[in-house]
């Protein structure tokens, strides 16, 4: 009876793995898939450690997904010569990140906070920021080194895409029918979100022109209509306003500054937001209580004319226009010496 | 540093290269020791000082314990070692827990005592290396083995990176002799080691992290009641996750050591194929349960002092075993439930068969020697399988306490599993998640059952070379496709 492993088994395994990896990568490249980065806690933590750059040379951005799409970092840096540190997180509220920056005595910089009302004025959506903050706080030297090794690999292999080509993504894409009311797997089409190393998120050109893909994302946003949670109000809203005001005051007390932005939305998304979160009761109150400058896209004709292809985020071309206009407004109002 | 990371791949490749250089054995051991300290420092460099302290103190105390002829001085030395090791463990692991309970007790008797919450960071693997060094000094006290000759060998025994952070918990006679003579892996050992490393990573990255972790996290972090289907799926998912996570680490550790030519003890033996709870403890975290048997259960009196004391000793052992896992009463409840199961099993067994008294030295079972609720171990029969399934389901109930952060969560989940709690909201889990759990857990149980009397390496060696090559490739491809981030192993927190 055989009692030993054969070296031929190991050689065959190695050969099959190499054949699979090369074929899979070539196939995806042939399908037009491009390389991008996993927008997880590792990349976020790597970006978070950059906030201590001199405040006259960098500006930090926090928010939800919209500012990740709508701020074109290359355009911003070209126009302002200031490093844009993108700390926004998709599908989340930026409030815990704001608190973290406010409580960090070493952070004395300038901050732009983008407000997506349904997430900002909510006590949900803190899972990703909390995970990112915990990872940043507890990162080990080994994890930092793994990040440095991982990023060059990720930048060369298209199949390394956790959201699209990992086992769990394949299972989710089977669309097995669920029991009623179960929160489904959100199958965003390929090209909807390509993340760069600086955490800029972009739609692919193919996505922007493909009506079918855009409609798929609109249908996902449509699921939000099923959420029975009413907009935040009363005591809960008071607490949020107080917390944000307190955090902003801490940053200002150290010589930093804060500007709020409201990036564009379109279609039923915009209608629902206007209906559920009237500007006077939420946005205007936020600016009044914090004493900060606010840039609401609808107040500026160029920004107001922008349309989101899937109702919630700007296309790369729209992002360039938005960023140009944002910089112009900041320069016109002589904010932060731009 | 975790095995499932790029850093480890590079680290291991360098170590493997250095270990096979034509240099002296002492130089190779120094390389391994430095590598082990680097491996540990990759978590939190300052904690390496604790490791040094523990190593140096126990090396010299151990030697003195063995050579000191004066009995009272030997007692004193043992107490110093116990206080040093257990004191460090108590401070770092149980400091907050002890204070919290003291405050609760003080407040209960009317004292208004509210100290600041301590901010103590738990050094990785402290429970494991404390047990490793403790068993050395206790063995020296009992003169069960000879003192380690050199500080280098002792340091390497304590710090050897494959077992340092999450076991297997090694005893000096298992590892120290391997450091005394030059060794590198044979070609066969290298192949075996690489296969075990692949299997261990597959268990951790694919089965635990990718296929089961999110379902278990959703269910155990749910704030309200849920339907029995969701509750059971979450608990079954955790049962699979904890096995794949921990056994995955042990398998990787054994594989890594084997690639360097060292043999570590087996830590898991298909525990979900266990028939009864004493059988389960023969198969689950074997090095811990045998440690508890030899250094706690037997010193307490084992089953030498009558039935009643044996029952009490079992319970004490399981309660301390529970507390070893974490500073929370839920872990104590987990241990208590296992102790209770072992009581029932022993009572059933005692009522059925009158067996001659067996001395503790017969190592049939790690904790209890003769207990088993099955009348006779039926082996691989349908009856045996049903007993194993019943054992598994009762063990799943214990995992509820193990995984829940509070008793409130545990009770809520148990009530939901029994269908006694009206769901607080819509169903939690997608059909895909339910199917994932059903398929993975069923395959796991089937695999455990068919493999219960053999080992992976024996079975692999019997396969045709091309079939093993395909299976090996499949494991690697699934690891690559999981694209998991370097998630920490659950047992690191213990």
XYZ file of N, CA and C in Angstrom, chain B residues 240-402:
489
model
N -19.399 25.350 12.757
C -18.456 25.069 11.677
C -17.303 26.059 11.695
N -17.636 27.338 11.897
C -16.603 28.381 11.844
C -15.531 28.157 12.906
N -15.953 27.881 14.127
C -14.967 27.734 15.214
C -14.081 26.518 14.959
N -14.677 25.448 14.417
C -13.840 24.280 14.108
C -12.845 24.610 12.996
N -13.355 25.140 11.891
C -12.469 25.390 10.748
C -11.403 26.429 11.083
N -11.784 27.410 11.890
C -10.842 28.455 12.249
C -9.718 27.890 13.110
N -10.076 27.183 14.164
C -9.071 26.722 15.115
C -8.317 25.499 14.592
N -9.072 24.537 14.053
C -8.384 23.358 13.501
C -7.548 23.782 12.298
N -8.013 24.800 11.574
C -7.244 25.330 10.439
C -5.905 25.877 10.917
N -5.935 26.596 12.054
C -4.680 27.134 12.590
C -3.750 25.991 12.999
N -4.314 25.017 13.737
C -3.483 23.908 14.217
C -2.885 23.130 13.046
N -3.713 22.879 12.028
C -3.239 22.130 10.866
C -2.128 22.897 10.163
N -2.304 24.209 10.025
C -1.262 25.035 9.395
C 0.006 24.995 10.239
N -0.157 25.122 11.557
C 1.006 25.138 12.452
C 1.781 23.825 12.350
N 1.048 22.715 12.337
C 1.705 21.405 12.235
C 2.417 21.301 10.878
N 1.755 21.804 9.842
C 2.342 21.779 8.493
C 3.600 22.623 8.398
N 3.556 23.828 8.972
C 4.711 24.731 8.930
C 5.894 24.096 9.661
N 5.609 23.541 10.855
C 6.684 22.910 11.633
C 7.280 21.729 10.861
N 6.398 20.969 10.204
C 6.853 19.797 9.455
C 7.767 20.202 8.292
N 7.443 21.315 7.667
C 8.292 21.801 6.562
C 9.703 22.109 7.059
N 9.822 22.405 8.359
C 11.143 22.689 8.929
C 11.749 21.439 9.562
N 10.994 20.345 9.535
C 11.518 19.081 10.068
C 11.105 18.778 11.498
N 10.173 19.558 12.061
C 9.744 19.337 13.456
C 8.321 18.774 13.485
N 8.082 17.947 14.509
C 6.753 17.326 14.612
C 6.033 17.878 15.830
N 4.880 18.486 15.596
C 4.055 18.999 16.696
C 2.923 18.007 16.950
N 2.397 17.997 18.182
C 1.327 17.028 18.479
C 0.017 17.372 17.772
N -0.747 16.324 17.524
C -2.075 16.483 16.904
C -2.985 17.256 17.853
N -3.823 18.143 17.318
C -4.696 18.939 18.186
C -6.178 18.673 17.945
N -6.510 18.153 16.783
C -7.919 17.855 16.445
C -7.993 16.501 15.758
N -9.036 15.766 16.090
C -9.208 14.448 15.482
C -10.686 14.275 15.109
N -11.147 15.066 14.162
C -12.540 14.988 13.686
C -13.524 15.009 14.856
N -13.533 16.107 15.606
C -14.315 16.152 16.853
C -15.815 16.010 16.654
N -16.332 16.408 15.487
C -17.789 16.307 15.312
C -18.222 14.889 14.940
N -17.269 13.960 14.914
C -17.647 12.552 14.770
C -17.628 11.881 16.142
N -17.491 12.695 17.187
C -17.407 12.125 18.537
C -18.718 11.489 18.939
N -18.597 10.342 19.597
C -19.788 9.690 20.153
C -19.723 9.919 21.655
N -20.437 10.914 22.111
C -20.384 11.269 23.522
C -19.386 12.378 23.764
N -19.424 12.903 25.008
C -18.658 14.114 25.300
C -17.226 13.834 25.721
N -17.019 12.682 26.361
C -15.625 12.353 26.674
C -14.889 12.075 25.366
N -15.597 11.468 24.426
C -15.000 11.238 23.103
C -14.732 12.583 22.411
N -15.660 13.515 22.597
C -15.464 14.843 21.997
C -14.173 15.472 22.530
N -13.954 15.377 23.842
C -12.761 15.996 24.415
C -11.486 15.222 24.107
N -11.634 13.993 23.595
C -10.459 13.291 23.076
C -10.071 13.831 21.698
N -11.031 14.520 21.071
C -10.832 14.900 19.678
C -10.738 16.412 19.472
N -11.225 17.204 20.429
C -11.250 18.668 20.285
C -10.142 19.278 21.137
N -9.333 20.126 20.561
C -8.272 20.823 21.277
C -7.578 19.846 22.241
N -7.062 18.783 21.648
C -6.519 17.667 22.422
C -5.410 18.118 23.372
N -4.564 19.035 22.908
C -3.425 19.415 23.763
C -3.889 20.218 24.980
N -5.005 20.950 24.869
C -5.530 21.657 26.045
C -6.199 20.663 26.991
N -7.034 19.773 26.432
C -7.760 18.866 27.327
C -6.797 17.913 28.029
N -5.732 17.502 27.346
C -4.783 16.630 28.041
C -3.966 17.432 29.071
N -3.725 18.713 28.777
C -3.054 19.581 29.757
C -3.922 19.698 31.008
N -5.210 19.967 30.804
C -6.120 20.111 31.946
C -6.222 18.811 32.737
N -6.185 17.693 32.011
C -6.230 16.394 32.697
C -5.000 16.217 33.594
N -3.818 16.482 33.011
C -2.573 16.177 33.725
C -2.215 17.203 34.796
N -2.594 18.460 34.581
C -2.142 19.498 35.507
C -3.270 20.072 36.357
N -4.495 19.572 36.149
C -5.599 20.072 36.974
C -6.459 18.920 37.506
N -7.014 18.140 36.597
C -7.951 17.086 37.009
C -7.267 16.049 37.903
N -6.125 15.550 37.494
C -5.430 14.528 38.284
C -4.889 15.107 39.594
N -4.226 16.289 39.576
C -3.813 16.868 40.864
C -4.977 17.132 41.814
N -6.162 17.405 41.277
C -7.327 17.606 42.147
C -7.778 16.302 42.804
N -7.294 15.201 42.287
C -7.686 13.901 42.847
C -8.241 12.973 41.774
N -8.550 13.534 40.619
C -9.062 12.717 39.511
C -10.231 11.867 39.955
N -10.193 10.581 39.618
C -11.262 9.694 40.080
C -10.742 8.724 41.149
N -9.671 9.175 41.824
C -9.076 8.296 42.839
C -9.785 8.396 44.176
N -10.564 9.445 44.361
C -11.113 9.675 45.708
C -12.626 9.523 45.743
N -13.103 8.583 44.987
C -14.535 8.284 45.023
C -15.298 8.996 43.924
N -16.521 8.489 43.726
C -17.330 8.992 42.610
C -17.687 10.458 42.771
N -18.108 10.800 44.001
C -18.565 12.171 44.212
C -17.451 13.174 43.885
N -16.250 12.904 44.415
C -15.129 13.802 44.150
C -14.791 13.827 42.657
N -14.943 12.696 41.989
C -14.643 12.656 40.550
C -15.580 13.602 39.787
N -16.869 13.570 40.198
C -17.830 14.467 39.547
C -17.448 15.935 39.791
N -17.103 16.220 41.048
C -16.727 17.609 41.383
C -15.476 18.006 40.593
N -14.512 17.108 40.527
C -13.263 17.412 39.818
C -13.502 17.668 38.325
N -14.409 16.891 37.762
C -14.750 17.104 36.346
C -15.309 18.514 36.166
N -16.218 18.866 37.065
C -16.855 20.183 36.903
C -15.833 21.307 37.098
N -14.980 21.182 38.111
C -13.963 22.230 38.332
C -13.075 22.356 37.087
N -12.670 21.214 36.554
C -11.807 21.229 35.364
C -12.489 21.930 34.198
N -13.750 21.612 33.989
C -14.448 22.211 32.839
C -14.716 23.699 33.065
N -14.998 24.085 34.321
C -15.229 25.516 34.593
C -13.951 26.323 34.349
N -12.832 25.782 34.813
C -11.562 26.503 34.594
C -11.189 26.463 33.109
N -11.468 25.350 32.477
C -11.245 25.251 31.026
C -12.062 26.306 30.287
N -13.286 26.526 30.747
C -14.141 27.554 30.136
C -13.545 28.931 30.343
N -13.132 29.199 31.574
C -12.587 30.519 31.892
C -11.271 30.775 31.155
N -10.525 29.727 30.885
C -9.277 29.870 30.133
C -9.540 30.515 28.774
N -10.730 30.206 28.210
C -11.033 30.724 26.875
C -11.297 32.224 26.858
N -11.764 32.780 27.954
C -12.025 34.214 27.930
C -12.545 34.718 29.254
N -12.331 36.023 29.468
C -12.739 36.629 30.732
C -14.205 37.054 30.650
N -15.088 36.088 30.692
C -16.513 36.390 30.628
C -17.264 35.209 31.239
N -18.331 35.505 31.966
C -19.092 34.413 32.591
C -19.712 33.487 31.554
N -19.901 33.980 30.332
C -20.490 33.112 29.296
C -19.560 31.937 28.988
N -18.239 32.166 29.086
C -17.295 31.066 28.860
C -17.357 30.065 30.024
N -17.589 30.598 31.208
C -17.732 29.706 32.368
C -18.995 28.853 32.179
N -20.058 29.499 31.672
C -21.306 28.755 31.426
C -21.071 27.671 30.371
N -20.271 27.999 29.373
C -19.927 27.003 28.336
C -19.231 25.801 28.974
N -18.252 26.087 29.836
C -17.546 25.007 30.520
C -18.483 24.228 31.423
N -19.367 24.951 32.096
C -20.322 24.326 33.022
C -21.237 23.354 32.269
N -21.693 23.783 31.107
C -22.583 22.927 30.313
C -21.851 21.661 29.866
N -20.593 21.817 29.490
C -19.812 20.629 29.123
C -19.615 19.719 30.333
N -19.361 20.333 31.503
C -19.218 19.543 32.727
C -20.503 18.791 33.031
N -21.609 19.461 32.832
C -22.920 18.859 33.077
C -23.165 17.676 32.123
N -22.824 17.883 30.858
C -22.967 16.785 29.877
C -22.115 15.577 30.309
N -20.891 15.895 30.756
C -19.993 14.801 31.155
C -20.528 14.081 32.397
N -21.165 14.834 33.279
C -21.789 14.219 34.462
C -22.852 13.214 34.020
N -23.744 13.687 33.158
C -24.858 12.822 32.728
C -24.295 11.574 32.045
N -23.321 11.815 31.201
C -22.733 10.695 30.463
C -22.101 9.685 31.424
N -21.411 10.208 32.403
C -20.744 9.329 33.371
C -21.778 8.592 34.220
N -22.837 9.317 34.598
C -23.881 8.678 35.420
C -24.543 7.542 34.646
N -24.831 7.805 33.359
C -25.446 6.763 32.521
C -24.521 5.558 32.412
N -23.282 5.864 32.187
C -22.292 4.802 32.020
C -22.156 3.987 33.310
N -22.059 4.710 34.439
C -21.898 4.033 35.725
C -23.098 3.157 36.043
N -24.276 3.614 35.625
C -25.476 2.833 35.942
C -25.587 1.587 35.065
N -24.915 1.596 33.926
C -25.031 0.459 33.003
C -23.983 -0.609 33.251
N -22.736 -0.132 33.355
C -21.635 -1.107 33.401
C -20.859 -0.951 34.696
N -20.596 -2.040 35.321
C -19.723 -2.005 36.489
C -18.318 -2.328 35.994
N -17.537 -1.265 35.875
C -16.184 -1.488 35.354
C -15.181 -1.465 36.492
N -14.081 -2.165 36.342
C -13.060 -2.064 37.376
C -12.496 -0.645 37.383
N -12.083 -0.208 38.582
C -11.526 1.139 38.716
C -10.241 1.261 37.879
N -10.193 2.305 37.091
C -8.988 2.508 36.269
C -8.155 3.636 36.852
N -6.889 3.426 36.940
C -6.059 4.523 37.466
C -6.011 5.689 36.489
N -5.683 6.875 37.019
C -5.653 8.079 36.182
C -4.602 8.011 35.101
N -3.608 7.170 35.345
C -2.486 7.186 34.404
C -2.848 6.581 33.055
N -4.001 5.872 32.995
C -4.361 5.299 31.696
C -4.953 6.406 30.828
N -4.273 6.810 29.806
C -4.716 7.985 29.058
C -5.751 7.663 27.988
N -6.860 7.077 28.408
C -7.877 6.764 27.401
C -8.603 8.031 26.965
N -8.927 8.864 27.930
C -9.630 10.092 27.587
C -8.959 11.237 28.312
N -8.972 12.401 27.713
C -8.278 13.512 28.336
C -8.868 13.907 29.687
N -10.168 13.964 29.787
C -10.744 14.470 31.026
C -11.336 13.356 31.870
N -12.187 12.576 31.282
C -12.787 11.477 32.028
C -12.382 10.186 31.343
N -12.043 9.222 32.134
C -11.476 8.029 31.535
C -12.529 7.124 30.915
N -13.581 6.865 31.624
C -14.457 5.779 31.161
C -15.816 6.241 30.656
N -16.145 7.481 30.852
C -17.515 7.884 30.560
C -17.837 7.902 29.079
N -19.023 7.459 28.743
C -19.539 7.599 27.380
C -21.002 7.235 27.430
N -21.849 8.089 26.868
C -23.272 7.791 27.021
C -23.727 6.662 26.119
N -22.953 6.415 25.064
C -23.315 5.295 24.202
C -23.004 3.998 24.945
N -23.897 2.979 24.891
C -23.680 1.762 25.659
C -22.336 1.113 25.334
N -22.081 0.912 24.076
C -20.779 0.427 23.642
C -20.446 1.279 22.435
N -19.219 1.702 22.280
C -18.897 2.534 21.117
C -19.242 1.766 19.840
N -20.228 2.185 19.114
C -20.655 1.382 17.988
C -19.796 1.563 16.744
N -18.803 2.434 16.778
C -17.958 2.623 15.615
C -18.754 3.142 14.443
N -18.323 2.756 13.243
C -18.948 3.330 12.043
C -20.228 2.587 11.666
N -21.231 2.661 12.502
C -22.522 2.069 12.177
C -23.550 3.191 12.123
N -24.750 2.848 11.648
C -25.789 3.870 11.586
C -26.084 4.384 12.989
N -26.147 3.443 13.938
C -26.397 3.837 15.322
C -25.328 4.786 15.811
N -24.098 4.466 15.498
C -22.982 5.315 15.904
C -23.105 6.707 15.309
N -23.495 6.748 14.053
C -23.638 8.044 13.391
C -24.725 8.880 14.069
N -25.820 8.210 14.430
C -26.909 8.949 15.091
C -26.463 9.477 16.459
N -25.695 8.664 17.181
C -25.148 9.134 18.459
C -24.236 10.338 18.233
N -23.418 10.250 17.196
C -22.491 11.356 16.897
C -23.273 12.623 16.552
N -24.351 12.436 15.792
C -25.179 13.582 15.404
C -25.820 14.219 16.634
N -26.289 13.368 17.542
C -26.913 13.853 18.775
C -25.871 14.623 19.603
N -24.679 14.063 19.684
C -23.585 14.744 20.408
C -23.325 16.119 19.779
N -23.266 16.129 18.461
C -22.988 17.387 17.747
C -24.056 18.440 18.067
N -25.321 18.024 18.046
C -26.391 19.003 18.292
C -26.303 19.562 19.715
N -25.974 18.698 20.676
C -25.843 19.189 22.057
C -24.625 20.106 22.190
N -23.588 19.829 21.433
C -22.399 20.700 21.467
C -22.727 22.059 20.838
N -23.578 22.029 19.814
C -24.000 23.303 19.198
C -24.640 24.212 20.256
N -25.407 23.607 21.166
C -26.052 24.414 22.213
C -24.986 25.093 23.079
N -23.893 24.387 23.340
C -22.845 25.006 24.174
C -22.189 26.179 23.448
N -22.099 26.065 22.119
C -21.464 27.160 21.356
C -22.249 28.455 21.487
N -23.555 28.370 21.781
C -24.361 29.589 21.943
C -23.759 30.446 23.055
N -23.380 29.815 24.170
C -22.792 30.564 25.286
C -21.371 31.040 24.933
N -20.664 30.201 24.209
C -19.285 30.515 23.840
C -19.219 31.763 22.961
